[in-house]
Amino acid sequence: MPLKVTTKGNKTTLVASGPMTIQNASELRKGLLDSLKGAGKSIVLDLSGVTESDIACIQVLCAAHKSVMDKDQAIKMVGQSAEIEEALASSGILQFAGCSSKDRESCLWLASRSVGDRDLS
Amino acid sequence: MTSPSDRHKDAYREEAVELLNELEESLLELEENPSDSTIIGRVFRALHTVKGSGSMFGYNNIAAFTHDVENTYELIRSGRLDASKEIIDLTLLARDHIRILLEADDTLSPEEAVEGERIIDSIKALLPKDALTGDALPEDALAMEGQPEGDGEDLVTGRTYRIIFSPHRDIFLKGINPAHLLEDLSALGRTYVLAHMDNIPSLEDMDPEGCYVSWDVLLTTPRPEQDVRDVFMFLDDGADITISLIDDTGQIAVESDYKKLGEILVEKGDISQKDIESIVSDRKLLGEMLVEEGLVPGSAVDSALMEQQFVKDARKQRRSLDQASTVRVPSEKLDSLVNLVSEMVTTQARLTQITHGRRDAVLTSISEEVERLTAELHDSAMNIRMVPIGSTFSKFRRLVRDLSKELGRNVNLVMEGAETELDKTVIDRLNDPMVHLIRNSLDHGIEPPDVRGSAGKHAQGTIKIAALHSGADVLVKVQDDGAGIDTKAVARKAMDLGLITPDDEVSDQDLFGLIFQPGFSTARNVSSVSGRGVGMDVVRQSVEGLRGSVECTSRKGLGSTITLRIPLTLAIIEGLLVKVEDAFFVMPLATVEECVELQSSRQLEDHGRSLVNVRGELIPYIKLREKFSVSGTRPPLEQIVIIKVDNKKVGLAVDQVVGEHQTVIKSLSRVYKDLRAISGATILGDGTVALILDLPRLLEDAELSEAIATGRETTNQPGKA
């Protein structure tokens, strides 16, 4: 599961592709930890190339979201593959209104659903 | 054996047929009141359910076709489009098209497919331009009304469970994917899944292979609790699971959603809606307050709210099911029940007969008890088959509407006695004759508005369909206030056909009877609607096939009434049992006028006809002994049973009149299908078979053989049985 990181000024873009399941969870966590260390204020996550996903990796992304929030950075998701949508739906996460009770609007998944693909342009 | 999916499909088809009938009725109502939002809502919901369940059971063509029609009604519902006559016309066509699709199991011939496209294109041409772009309609259209989405899921009822599923941290390492368990739960019924993600730590602190998520699942399922537990069977110690029953079908539903306090106050005029709103908008919801205070996490409030909504929905569905607490039973099962009860009646008759000979008080009392119970059982079994005739009546609304349009008539259809109940089989078989009669009334009866106007009548004609009880029969009348029957035209036609001669003096009543003869039509033009001279003949045959009769009265210029007299049930009749030598015969008691002794002084022979003088009236009679070639010698004193069929009195000479008999009709096997004078058989108490006479046919045969006999100048014409 390659994770491509590009930083331009304040904006860091993370592009994940290929399978993103329990097998890659450690790798994903490590990759995210490394790239977030040097990341700018604004982080963009592009998951449109993900071919497979499950709850384990979704948790890792939620954890990354939490870390970013703690550090006063902003993270948002652009592009989401159908496979991720499916994993979210089957895990009951789409019914969910955000992990942080203080800032529900910031939820990675919900925000990406309402903003949609328009941000890709 | 049908597979479960076939059964579901059958159920869908049945339901869809009902929905389409409802749709038709609602559309006809909508035509009268095009702005009634309740009716529009009904039309919309019917379409929505046909579409939703259709796609669920694989009727994708139906779903796709209905989708476009449904969209139109969404526009009407939201006030962006008027329910114009054109749209209603097209929707009726669309409804018929869906019906065709349904019957053809969702497949279409190319011509029908083109017709479907034509309907949709015509509908789309009537829509406002902006409504055509994209899938503009909100998918949650029904949700706005608080209706559950009609995707077939709302068919699920049963108990509702709350399942709290908290996997242990190491569940992934055991090779278990919680998502699969959630899927297994969804397979059991309707689920609502909510994930709690509050426990996910920051990236730094997390074990990427540990599970931090837990779930609340609400499940409504008809399956037992054990099935729910079995989903987690292989989990061992992998998770904490709490399953609790939160809503039980068995419980009496508590009316929890009575009006809210504010609603009652507004309704009673104690406070205005505006004041209530301003107060309420300032107030924070309990959930919001709790979350703000940090007392509970947001997801816990979500979970509780979700549970509230879910149970409410489940109860609502159950209530709507309870309201219609009827059981669908295939009619074959009912037929077999009626058959068994009929056997029971026969057996009971034997018991009664035997008991009579024994003079045993105990046996007699048991026999009487059995007789009473059998009679009750028989009544209930027959009652189950009874359905109100109104369901058939309402179908005619559409017929009248379409036909009057086609023929340029202005007709008001009035229905009376729709609640009158008749045997289901009888009702089904009444449909075709009724269609013929109504077509006839419209085509020959009701005049065009201008003709009516010049005759001093109201431009709008009236056709009345009425049903009422009359003894063991039901009378179904089709009445119109049209031109009436021209007796002269009937007489002319009858002479052309050789049915009467110019010298015959025929009463009006007899002339009206002639219109039921095969090939009889006085219409000058053969239209697509009627005039081919098959209609009335078919009506008579179908009604006689139901052991009923048909009668016509009419006054020129004022209108006609056709009355169908139909027996309540087909399975059992009150009969009169007669005997010729060793053979028994039964005739419907309703046709019997009287029984007289055949004294030799009363007998006459006239041109090969046997006549009997009954109080000065000469009545022709048929000798059953000759008719059925019964061997043996005639007894010195015969009996004559006088019957009345088609307003004609005829006698039947028999050896002995046995008496009334509760006759359970058994149909004869196909081998005897060409027998004309016998309509069936019945088994008597002692096991003997008695034949049931088909009186109209018997009379026809007699008239025929009489004509032959007259030609041959002989009175001994052996009948054909």
Short mmCIF file of C-alpha atoms in Angstrom, two decimals, chain B residues 122-580:
data_model
loop_
_atom_site.label_atom_id
_atom_site.label_comp_id
_atom_site.label_asym_id
_atom_site.label_seq_id
_atom_site.Cartn_x
_atom_site.Cartn_y
_atom_site.Cartn_z
CA SER B 122 -46.07 11.42 -23.59
CA ILE B 123 -45.91 11.89 -19.83
CA LYS B 124 -42.53 13.55 -20.04
CA ALA B 125 -43.83 15.91 -22.72
CA LEU B 126 -46.31 17.24 -20.17
CA LEU B 127 -43.73 17.90 -17.47
CA PRO B 128 -42.24 21.34 -16.90
CA LYS B 129 -38.88 21.68 -18.68
CA ASP B 130 -36.78 22.10 -15.56
CA ALA B 131 -38.12 18.87 -14.11
CA LEU B 132 -36.55 16.81 -16.85
CA THR B 133 -32.92 17.55 -16.05
CA GLY B 134 -31.29 14.69 -14.29
CA ASP B 135 -32.69 12.76 -11.44
CA ALA B 136 -34.05 15.91 -9.99
CA LEU B 137 -36.37 14.38 -7.49
CA PRO B 138 -35.47 13.92 -3.89
CA GLU B 139 -35.02 10.26 -3.11
CA ASP B 140 -36.31 10.88 0.37
CA ALA B 141 -39.64 12.02 -1.00
CA LEU B 142 -41.46 9.55 1.15
CA ALA B 143 -39.30 10.11 4.15
CA MET B 144 -40.68 13.62 4.21
CA GLU B 145 -44.00 12.13 5.10
CA GLY B 146 -42.46 10.00 7.76
CA GLN B 147 -43.12 6.91 5.72
CA PRO B 148 -40.56 4.15 5.79
CA GLU B 149 -38.75 3.77 2.49
CA GLY B 150 -40.70 1.36 0.41
CA ASP B 151 -37.84 -0.87 -0.54
CA GLY B 152 -39.51 -3.95 0.75
CA GLU B 153 -37.62 -3.60 4.01
CA ASP B 154 -40.74 -2.27 5.59
CA LEU B 155 -42.22 -5.71 5.16
CA VAL B 156 -40.08 -6.92 8.05
CA THR B 157 -41.86 -7.13 11.33
CA GLY B 158 -41.23 -9.00 14.51
CA ARG B 159 -39.32 -8.31 17.66
CA THR B 160 -36.79 -5.57 17.94
CA TYR B 161 -33.49 -6.26 19.70
CA ARG B 162 -30.78 -3.91 20.87
CA ILE B 163 -27.40 -5.56 20.41
CA ILE B 164 -24.40 -3.93 22.03
CA PHE B 165 -21.36 -5.41 20.39
CA SER B 166 -18.05 -4.41 21.96
CA PRO B 167 -15.21 -6.41 20.44
CA HIS B 168 -12.13 -6.95 22.57
CA ARG B 169 -9.01 -5.15 21.46
CA ASP B 170 -7.49 -8.33 19.97
CA ILE B 171 -10.44 -9.40 17.82
CA PHE B 172 -8.64 -8.74 14.51
CA LEU B 173 -5.79 -11.00 15.58
CA LYS B 174 -8.28 -13.84 15.99
CA GLY B 175 -9.06 -13.48 12.34
CA ILE B 176 -12.52 -12.07 12.89
CA ASN B 177 -13.84 -9.17 10.89
CA PRO B 178 -16.62 -7.48 12.86
CA ALA B 179 -18.10 -6.15 9.61
CA HIS B 180 -18.97 -9.71 8.63
CA LEU B 181 -20.89 -10.22 11.86
CA LEU B 182 -22.80 -7.01 11.19
CA GLU B 183 -23.67 -8.30 7.74
CA ASP B 184 -24.92 -11.57 9.26
CA LEU B 185 -27.16 -9.54 11.54
CA SER B 186 -28.58 -7.57 8.60
CA ALA B 187 -29.41 -10.84 6.94
CA LEU B 188 -31.81 -11.61 9.80
CA GLY B 189 -34.05 -8.60 9.31
CA ARG B 190 -34.06 -4.87 9.27
CA THR B 191 -31.03 -3.38 11.00
CA TYR B 192 -29.72 -0.03 11.97
CA VAL B 193 -26.03 -0.02 12.79
CA LEU B 194 -24.22 2.71 14.65
CA ALA B 195 -20.50 2.64 15.31
CA HIS B 196 -18.98 4.20 18.42
CA MET B 197 -15.61 5.61 17.53
CA ASP B 198 -14.96 7.70 20.68
CA ASN B 199 -12.39 5.24 21.97
CA ILE B 200 -10.04 5.55 19.04
CA PRO B 201 -6.87 7.11 20.44
CA SER B 202 -4.47 9.39 18.60
CA LEU B 203 -2.17 7.86 16.02
CA GLU B 204 0.77 7.93 18.40
CA ASP B 205 -0.99 5.92 21.09
CA MET B 206 -2.80 3.43 18.94
CA ASP B 207 -2.12 -0.21 18.25
CA PRO B 208 -2.93 -0.46 14.55
CA GLU B 209 -4.01 -4.06 14.94
CA GLY B 210 -6.30 -3.47 17.88
CA CYS B 211 -9.99 -2.84 17.62
CA TYR B 212 -11.23 0.39 19.17
CA VAL B 213 -14.70 0.52 17.70
CA SER B 214 -17.86 -0.81 19.28
CA TRP B 215 -21.36 -1.01 17.80
CA ASP B 216 -24.99 -0.57 18.73
CA VAL B 217 -27.22 -2.54 16.43
CA LEU B 218 -31.00 -2.39 16.34
CA LEU B 219 -32.54 -5.38 14.66
CA THR B 220 -36.17 -6.07 13.88
CA THR B 221 -36.57 -9.70 12.98
CA PRO B 222 -39.22 -12.37 12.97
CA ARG B 223 -36.54 -14.92 13.94
CA PRO B 224 -36.09 -16.20 17.49
CA GLU B 225 -33.51 -14.69 19.80
CA GLN B 226 -31.32 -17.78 19.52
CA ASP B 227 -30.76 -17.02 15.84
CA VAL B 228 -29.46 -13.61 16.81
CA ARG B 229 -27.13 -15.15 19.40
CA ASP B 230 -25.93 -17.70 16.87
CA VAL B 231 -24.40 -14.92 14.80
CA PHE B 232 -21.83 -14.48 17.54
CA MET B 233 -21.39 -18.19 18.14
CA PHE B 234 -17.79 -18.47 16.96
CA LEU B 235 -16.63 -15.40 18.78
CA ASP B 236 -15.68 -17.22 22.01
CA ASP B 237 -14.26 -14.52 24.22
CA GLY B 238 -13.62 -12.09 21.41
CA ALA B 239 -16.22 -9.56 22.45
CA ASP B 240 -18.76 -8.42 25.01
CA ILE B 241 -22.23 -8.87 23.65
CA THR B 242 -25.47 -7.75 25.20
CA ILE B 243 -28.68 -8.62 23.44
CA SER B 244 -31.85 -7.15 24.83
CA LEU B 245 -35.39 -7.29 23.58
CA ILE B 246 -36.61 -3.71 23.40
CA ASP B 247 -39.87 -4.10 21.52
CA ASP B 248 -42.05 -7.14 21.37
CA THR B 249 -44.81 -7.84 18.90
CA GLY B 250 -46.63 -9.76 21.57
CA GLN B 251 -46.97 -6.68 23.72
CA ILE B 252 -49.99 -4.56 23.32
CA ALA B 253 -48.65 -1.51 21.57
CA VAL B 254 -48.73 1.44 23.88
CA GLU B 255 -50.01 4.50 22.13
CA SER B 256 -46.86 6.43 22.87
CA ASP B 257 -47.16 8.96 20.14
CA TYR B 258 -50.30 10.76 21.09
CA LYS B 259 -50.29 14.47 20.30
CA LYS B 260 -47.59 16.52 21.91
CA LEU B 261 -48.51 19.03 24.61
CA GLY B 262 -48.00 21.97 22.25
CA GLU B 263 -50.23 20.44 19.59
CA ILE B 264 -53.08 20.00 22.04
CA LEU B 265 -52.75 23.57 23.34
CA VAL B 266 -52.73 25.00 19.83
CA GLU B 267 -55.66 22.85 18.82
CA LYS B 268 -57.69 24.05 21.79
CA GLY B 269 -56.86 27.66 20.98
CA ASP B 270 -55.02 28.24 24.24
CA ILE B 271 -51.89 29.46 22.47
CA SER B 272 -50.89 30.30 18.91
CA GLN B 273 -48.56 28.15 16.83
CA LYS B 274 -46.20 31.13 16.52
CA ASP B 275 -45.81 31.55 20.27
CA ILE B 276 -45.10 27.88 20.67
CA GLU B 277 -42.48 28.00 17.95
CA SER B 278 -40.70 30.99 19.44
CA ILE B 279 -40.53 29.30 22.84
CA VAL B 280 -39.42 25.99 21.43
CA SER B 281 -36.72 27.48 19.20
CA ASP B 282 -35.05 29.00 22.24
CA ARG B 283 -35.05 25.76 24.09
CA LYS B 284 -32.20 23.35 23.68
CA LEU B 285 -32.89 19.69 23.19
CA LEU B 286 -32.04 17.39 26.04
CA GLY B 287 -29.42 15.61 23.94
CA GLU B 288 -27.67 18.86 23.06
CA MET B 289 -27.62 19.96 26.69
CA LEU B 290 -26.20 16.65 27.88
CA VAL B 291 -23.47 16.68 25.24
CA GLU B 292 -22.61 20.30 26.00
CA GLU B 293 -22.25 19.52 29.66
CA GLY B 294 -19.94 16.65 28.72
CA LEU B 295 -22.17 14.20 30.55
CA VAL B 296 -22.53 11.85 27.61
CA PRO B 297 -20.66 11.58 24.31
CA GLY B 298 -22.49 12.66 21.16
CA SER B 299 -22.56 9.17 19.79
CA ALA B 300 -24.48 7.95 22.85
CA VAL B 301 -27.18 10.54 22.18
CA ASP B 302 -27.24 9.55 18.52
CA SER B 303 -27.59 5.95 19.50
CA ALA B 304 -30.48 6.67 21.85
CA LEU B 305 -32.26 8.87 19.32
CA MET B 306 -31.77 6.25 16.69
CA GLU B 307 -33.27 3.63 18.96
CA GLN B 308 -36.25 5.84 19.63
CA GLN B 309 -36.90 6.33 15.93
CA PHE B 310 -36.30 2.70 15.05
CA VAL B 311 -38.77 1.36 17.60
CA LYS B 312 -41.31 3.97 16.61
CA ASP B 313 -41.02 2.86 12.99
CA ALA B 314 -41.26 -0.80 13.92
CA ARG B 315 -44.41 -0.15 15.95
CA LYS B 316 -45.93 1.90 13.22
CA GLN B 317 -45.43 -0.87 10.71
CA ARG B 318 -46.83 -3.40 13.10
CA ARG B 319 -49.87 -1.29 13.75
CA SER B 320 -50.58 -0.97 10.08
CA LEU B 321 -50.24 -4.73 9.80
CA ASP B 322 -52.48 -5.29 12.82
CA GLN B 323 -55.13 -3.08 11.33
CA ALA B 324 -55.31 -5.36 8.36
CA SER B 325 -55.32 -8.50 10.45
CA THR B 326 -56.51 -10.74 7.67
CA VAL B 327 -55.00 -13.95 6.47
CA ARG B 328 -54.39 -14.62 2.84
CA VAL B 329 -55.39 -18.14 1.93
CA PRO B 330 -55.10 -19.60 -1.55
CA SER B 331 -58.57 -20.31 -2.88
CA GLU B 332 -57.70 -23.98 -3.49
CA LYS B 333 -57.43 -24.45 0.26
CA LEU B 334 -60.86 -22.97 0.69
CA ASP B 335 -62.23 -25.16 -2.06
CA SER B 336 -60.86 -28.21 -0.35
CA LEU B 337 -62.36 -27.09 2.96
CA VAL B 338 -65.76 -26.62 1.34
CA ASN B 339 -65.41 -29.99 -0.31
CA LEU B 340 -64.72 -31.63 3.04
CA VAL B 341 -67.64 -29.89 4.63
CA SER B 342 -69.84 -31.07 1.78
CA GLU B 343 -68.74 -34.66 2.41
CA MET B 344 -69.54 -34.06 6.05
CA VAL B 345 -73.06 -32.92 5.16
CA THR B 346 -73.58 -36.08 3.14
CA THR B 347 -72.27 -38.32 5.90
CA GLN B 348 -74.38 -36.53 8.44
CA ALA B 349 -77.46 -37.12 6.28
CA ARG B 350 -76.70 -40.83 6.34
CA LEU B 351 -76.31 -40.76 10.08
CA THR B 352 -79.65 -39.04 10.45
CA GLN B 353 -81.30 -41.58 8.19
CA ILE B 354 -79.87 -44.53 10.07
CA THR B 355 -80.72 -43.01 13.43
CA HIS B 356 -84.33 -42.67 12.40
CA GLY B 357 -84.60 -46.41 11.97
CA ARG B 358 -83.00 -47.26 15.33
CA ARG B 359 -85.24 -45.51 17.85
CA ASP B 360 -82.25 -45.12 20.13
CA ALA B 361 -82.62 -41.98 22.29
CA VAL B 362 -78.88 -41.56 22.92
CA LEU B 363 -78.01 -42.05 19.27
CA THR B 364 -80.74 -39.64 18.24
CA SER B 365 -79.45 -36.92 20.54
CA ILE B 366 -75.90 -37.37 19.23
CA SER B 367 -77.15 -37.36 15.69
CA GLU B 368 -79.08 -34.15 16.27
CA GLU B 369 -76.02 -32.54 17.80
CA VAL B 370 -73.93 -33.58 14.79
CA GLU B 371 -76.61 -32.21 12.52
CA ARG B 372 -76.55 -28.84 14.26
CA LEU B 373 -72.76 -28.63 14.26
CA THR B 374 -72.55 -29.67 10.64
CA ALA B 375 -75.02 -26.99 9.68
CA GLU B 376 -72.97 -24.37 11.54
CA LEU B 377 -69.74 -25.64 10.05
CA HIS B 378 -71.28 -25.52 6.63
CA ASP B 379 -72.46 -21.96 7.15
CA SER B 380 -69.03 -20.80 8.35
CA ALA B 381 -67.20 -22.53 5.53
CA MET B 382 -69.51 -20.93 3.02
CA ASN B 383 -69.13 -17.58 4.74
CA ILE B 384 -65.37 -17.66 4.37
CA ARG B 385 -65.79 -17.79 0.63
CA MET B 386 -68.13 -14.85 0.61
CA VAL B 387 -66.69 -11.59 -0.60
CA PRO B 388 -68.43 -8.27 -1.16
CA ILE B 389 -69.40 -7.77 -4.76
CA GLY B 390 -68.13 -4.20 -4.56
CA SER B 391 -64.62 -5.25 -5.56
CA THR B 392 -66.02 -6.24 -8.95
CA PHE B 393 -68.20 -3.17 -9.16
CA SER B 394 -65.35 -0.75 -8.76
CA LYS B 395 -63.64 -2.25 -11.80
CA PHE B 396 -66.55 -1.07 -13.90
CA ARG B 397 -65.89 2.55 -13.08
CA ARG B 398 -62.92 2.51 -15.40
CA LEU B 399 -64.88 0.63 -18.06
CA VAL B 400 -67.67 3.18 -18.00
CA ARG B 401 -65.23 6.06 -18.05
CA ASP B 402 -63.24 4.79 -21.02
CA LEU B 403 -66.26 3.62 -22.99
CA SER B 404 -68.31 6.75 -22.53
CA LYS B 405 -65.35 8.72 -23.78
CA GLU B 406 -64.97 6.47 -26.79
CA LEU B 407 -68.67 6.58 -27.62
CA GLY B 408 -69.20 10.25 -26.84
CA ARG B 409 -71.68 9.60 -24.05
CA ASN B 410 -72.03 11.42 -20.79
CA VAL B 411 -72.68 8.83 -18.13
CA ASN B 412 -72.89 8.80 -14.39
CA LEU B 413 -72.29 5.39 -12.84
CA VAL B 414 -74.21 4.71 -9.64
CA MET B 415 -73.48 1.66 -7.52
CA GLU B 416 -75.73 0.22 -4.87
CA GLY B 417 -75.35 -2.72 -2.53
CA ALA B 418 -71.60 -3.05 -3.07
CA GLU B 419 -71.43 -4.71 0.34
CA THR B 420 -73.64 -7.59 -0.78
CA GLU B 421 -71.67 -10.79 -0.40
CA LEU B 422 -71.44 -13.60 -2.89
CA ASP B 423 -69.33 -16.69 -3.30
CA LYS B 424 -65.87 -15.78 -4.62
CA THR B 425 -66.15 -18.13 -7.57
CA VAL B 426 -69.52 -16.69 -8.49
CA ILE B 427 -68.16 -13.15 -8.35
CA ASP B 428 -65.22 -14.04 -10.56
CA ARG B 429 -67.50 -15.61 -13.12
CA LEU B 430 -69.90 -12.67 -13.03
CA ASN B 431 -67.28 -10.32 -14.34
CA ASP B 432 -67.64 -11.09 -18.06
CA PRO B 433 -71.43 -11.02 -18.20
CA MET B 434 -71.44 -7.74 -16.30
CA VAL B 435 -68.95 -6.24 -18.75
CA HIS B 436 -71.23 -7.26 -21.60
CA LEU B 437 -74.27 -5.75 -19.95
CA ILE B 438 -72.58 -2.46 -19.14
CA ARG B 439 -71.18 -2.19 -22.65
CA ASN B 440 -74.64 -2.85 -23.99
CA SER B 441 -76.23 -0.22 -21.79
CA LEU B 442 -73.67 2.32 -22.92
CA ASP B 443 -73.82 1.50 -26.58
CA HIS B 444 -77.52 0.73 -27.14
CA GLY B 445 -79.06 2.21 -24.03
CA ILE B 446 -77.72 5.63 -23.18
CA GLU B 447 -78.20 8.05 -26.06
CA PRO B 448 -75.67 10.71 -27.07
CA PRO B 449 -76.16 13.95 -25.07
CA ASP B 450 -77.83 15.86 -27.95
CA VAL B 451 -80.35 13.08 -28.55
CA ARG B 452 -81.13 12.98 -24.86
CA GLY B 453 -81.52 16.73 -24.86
CA SER B 454 -84.06 16.70 -27.68
CA ALA B 455 -85.97 13.90 -25.93
CA GLY B 456 -86.29 16.15 -22.90
CA LYS B 457 -83.89 14.07 -20.80
CA HIS B 458 -80.94 15.20 -18.75
CA ALA B 459 -77.84 15.26 -20.95
CA GLN B 460 -76.08 13.00 -18.50
CA GLY B 461 -77.32 9.43 -18.55
CA THR B 462 -77.23 7.16 -15.54
CA ILE B 463 -76.20 3.56 -15.32
CA LYS B 464 -76.99 1.93 -12.04
CA ILE B 465 -75.43 -1.31 -10.90
CA ALA B 466 -77.14 -2.74 -7.86
CA ALA B 467 -76.88 -5.93 -5.85
CA LEU B 468 -79.41 -7.11 -3.31
CA HIS B 469 -80.40 -10.28 -1.52
CA SER B 470 -83.53 -12.12 -2.49
CA GLY B 471 -83.98 -15.32 -0.54
CA ALA B 472 -81.17 -17.75 -1.32
CA ASP B 473 -80.27 -15.68 -4.35
CA VAL B 474 -78.61 -12.40 -5.04
CA LEU B 475 -80.08 -10.10 -7.65
CA VAL B 476 -77.60 -8.10 -9.65
CA LYS B 477 -79.18 -5.38 -11.73
CA VAL B 478 -77.81 -3.25 -14.50
CA GLN B 479 -80.18 -0.41 -15.10
CA ASP B 480 -79.97 2.50 -17.52
CA ASP B 481 -82.18 5.45 -18.29
CA GLY B 482 -81.47 5.24 -21.98
CA ALA B 483 -83.55 4.58 -25.06
CA GLY B 484 -85.03 1.30 -23.87
CA ILE B 485 -85.66 -1.69 -26.10
CA ASP B 486 -87.66 -1.19 -29.27
CA THR B 487 -90.06 -4.12 -29.12
CA LYS B 488 -90.97 -3.68 -32.79
CA ALA B 489 -87.35 -3.98 -33.84
CA VAL B 490 -86.99 -7.06 -31.66
CA ALA B 491 -90.08 -8.62 -33.22
CA ARG B 492 -88.80 -7.87 -36.74
CA LYS B 493 -85.45 -9.41 -35.97
CA ALA B 494 -87.09 -12.43 -34.35
CA MET B 495 -89.13 -12.99 -37.50
CA ASP B 496 -85.98 -12.68 -39.64
CA LEU B 497 -84.37 -15.33 -37.51
CA GLY B 498 -87.49 -17.49 -37.67
CA LEU B 499 -87.96 -17.43 -33.92
CA ILE B 500 -91.53 -16.20 -34.25
CA THR B 501 -94.04 -15.95 -37.08
CA PRO B 502 -96.03 -12.82 -37.98
CA ASP B 503 -99.14 -14.52 -36.62
CA ASP B 504 -97.71 -15.17 -33.20
CA GLU B 505 -98.97 -13.00 -30.42
CA VAL B 506 -95.91 -12.42 -28.35
CA SER B 507 -95.94 -10.45 -25.12
CA ASP B 508 -93.31 -7.77 -24.55
CA GLN B 509 -91.86 -9.92 -21.81
CA ASP B 510 -91.36 -12.81 -24.22
CA LEU B 511 -89.83 -10.48 -26.78
CA PHE B 512 -87.31 -9.27 -24.22
CA GLY B 513 -86.50 -12.89 -23.53
CA LEU B 514 -85.59 -13.29 -27.20
CA ILE B 515 -82.70 -10.86 -26.99
CA PHE B 516 -80.80 -13.54 -25.12
CA GLN B 517 -80.99 -15.87 -28.10
CA PRO B 518 -77.75 -16.60 -29.96
CA GLY B 519 -77.08 -14.25 -32.86
CA PHE B 520 -79.67 -11.73 -31.75
CA SER B 521 -78.75 -8.09 -32.12
CA THR B 522 -80.93 -5.22 -33.28
CA ALA B 523 -78.03 -2.83 -33.55
CA ARG B 524 -77.80 -1.57 -37.09
CA ASN B 525 -74.07 -1.06 -36.91
CA VAL B 526 -71.62 -3.46 -35.49
CA SER B 527 -69.40 -1.35 -33.30
CA SER B 528 -66.29 -2.37 -31.44
CA VAL B 529 -68.35 -2.23 -28.30
CA SER B 530 -71.35 -4.33 -29.06
CA GLY B 531 -73.79 -5.30 -31.72
CA ARG B 532 -72.27 -8.54 -32.83
CA GLY B 533 -75.12 -10.42 -31.29
CA VAL B 534 -72.91 -12.48 -29.06
CA GLY B 535 -73.13 -10.41 -25.91
CA MET B 536 -76.51 -11.22 -24.49
CA ASP B 537 -76.31 -14.85 -25.46
CA VAL B 538 -73.00 -15.12 -23.62
CA VAL B 539 -74.55 -13.37 -20.64
CA ARG B 540 -77.36 -15.89 -20.47
CA GLN B 541 -75.02 -18.84 -20.82
CA SER B 542 -72.61 -17.60 -18.15
CA VAL B 543 -75.42 -16.86 -15.74
CA GLU B 544 -77.07 -20.20 -16.33
CA GLY B 545 -73.67 -21.78 -15.83
CA LEU B 546 -73.90 -20.33 -12.33
CA ARG B 547 -77.37 -21.88 -12.00
CA GLY B 548 -78.81 -18.40 -12.20
CA SER B 549 -81.24 -16.77 -14.55
CA VAL B 550 -81.46 -13.53 -16.41
CA GLU B 551 -84.44 -11.31 -17.00
CA CYS B 552 -84.98 -8.12 -18.88
CA THR B 553 -87.53 -5.35 -18.50
CA SER B 554 -87.60 -2.23 -20.56
CA ARG B 555 -89.76 0.71 -21.54
CA LYS B 556 -89.10 2.46 -24.76
CA GLY B 557 -87.63 5.88 -24.18
CA LEU B 558 -87.24 5.34 -20.46
CA GLY B 559 -84.54 2.71 -20.19
CA SER B 560 -83.91 -0.96 -19.51
CA THR B 561 -83.10 -3.13 -16.56
CA ILE B 562 -81.35 -6.46 -16.82
CA THR B 563 -81.60 -8.55 -13.69
CA LEU B 564 -79.30 -11.45 -12.99
CA ARG B 565 -80.53 -13.86 -10.35
CA ILE B 566 -77.55 -15.67 -8.93
CA PRO B 567 -77.48 -18.35 -6.23
CA LEU B 568 -75.41 -17.41 -3.19
CA THR B 569 -73.21 -20.41 -3.54
CA LEU B 570 -72.35 -23.02 -6.08
CA ALA B 571 -71.63 -25.91 -3.80
CA ILE B 572 -74.91 -26.73 -2.10
CA ILE B 573 -78.49 -26.16 -3.20
CA GLU B 574 -81.87 -26.74 -1.72
CA GLY B 575 -83.29 -29.38 -4.00
CA LEU B 576 -86.44 -31.39 -4.49
CA LEU B 577 -85.75 -35.10 -4.67
CA VAL B 578 -87.92 -37.19 -6.99
CA LYS B 579 -87.90 -40.84 -7.99
CA VAL B 580 -88.57 -42.65 -11.26
#
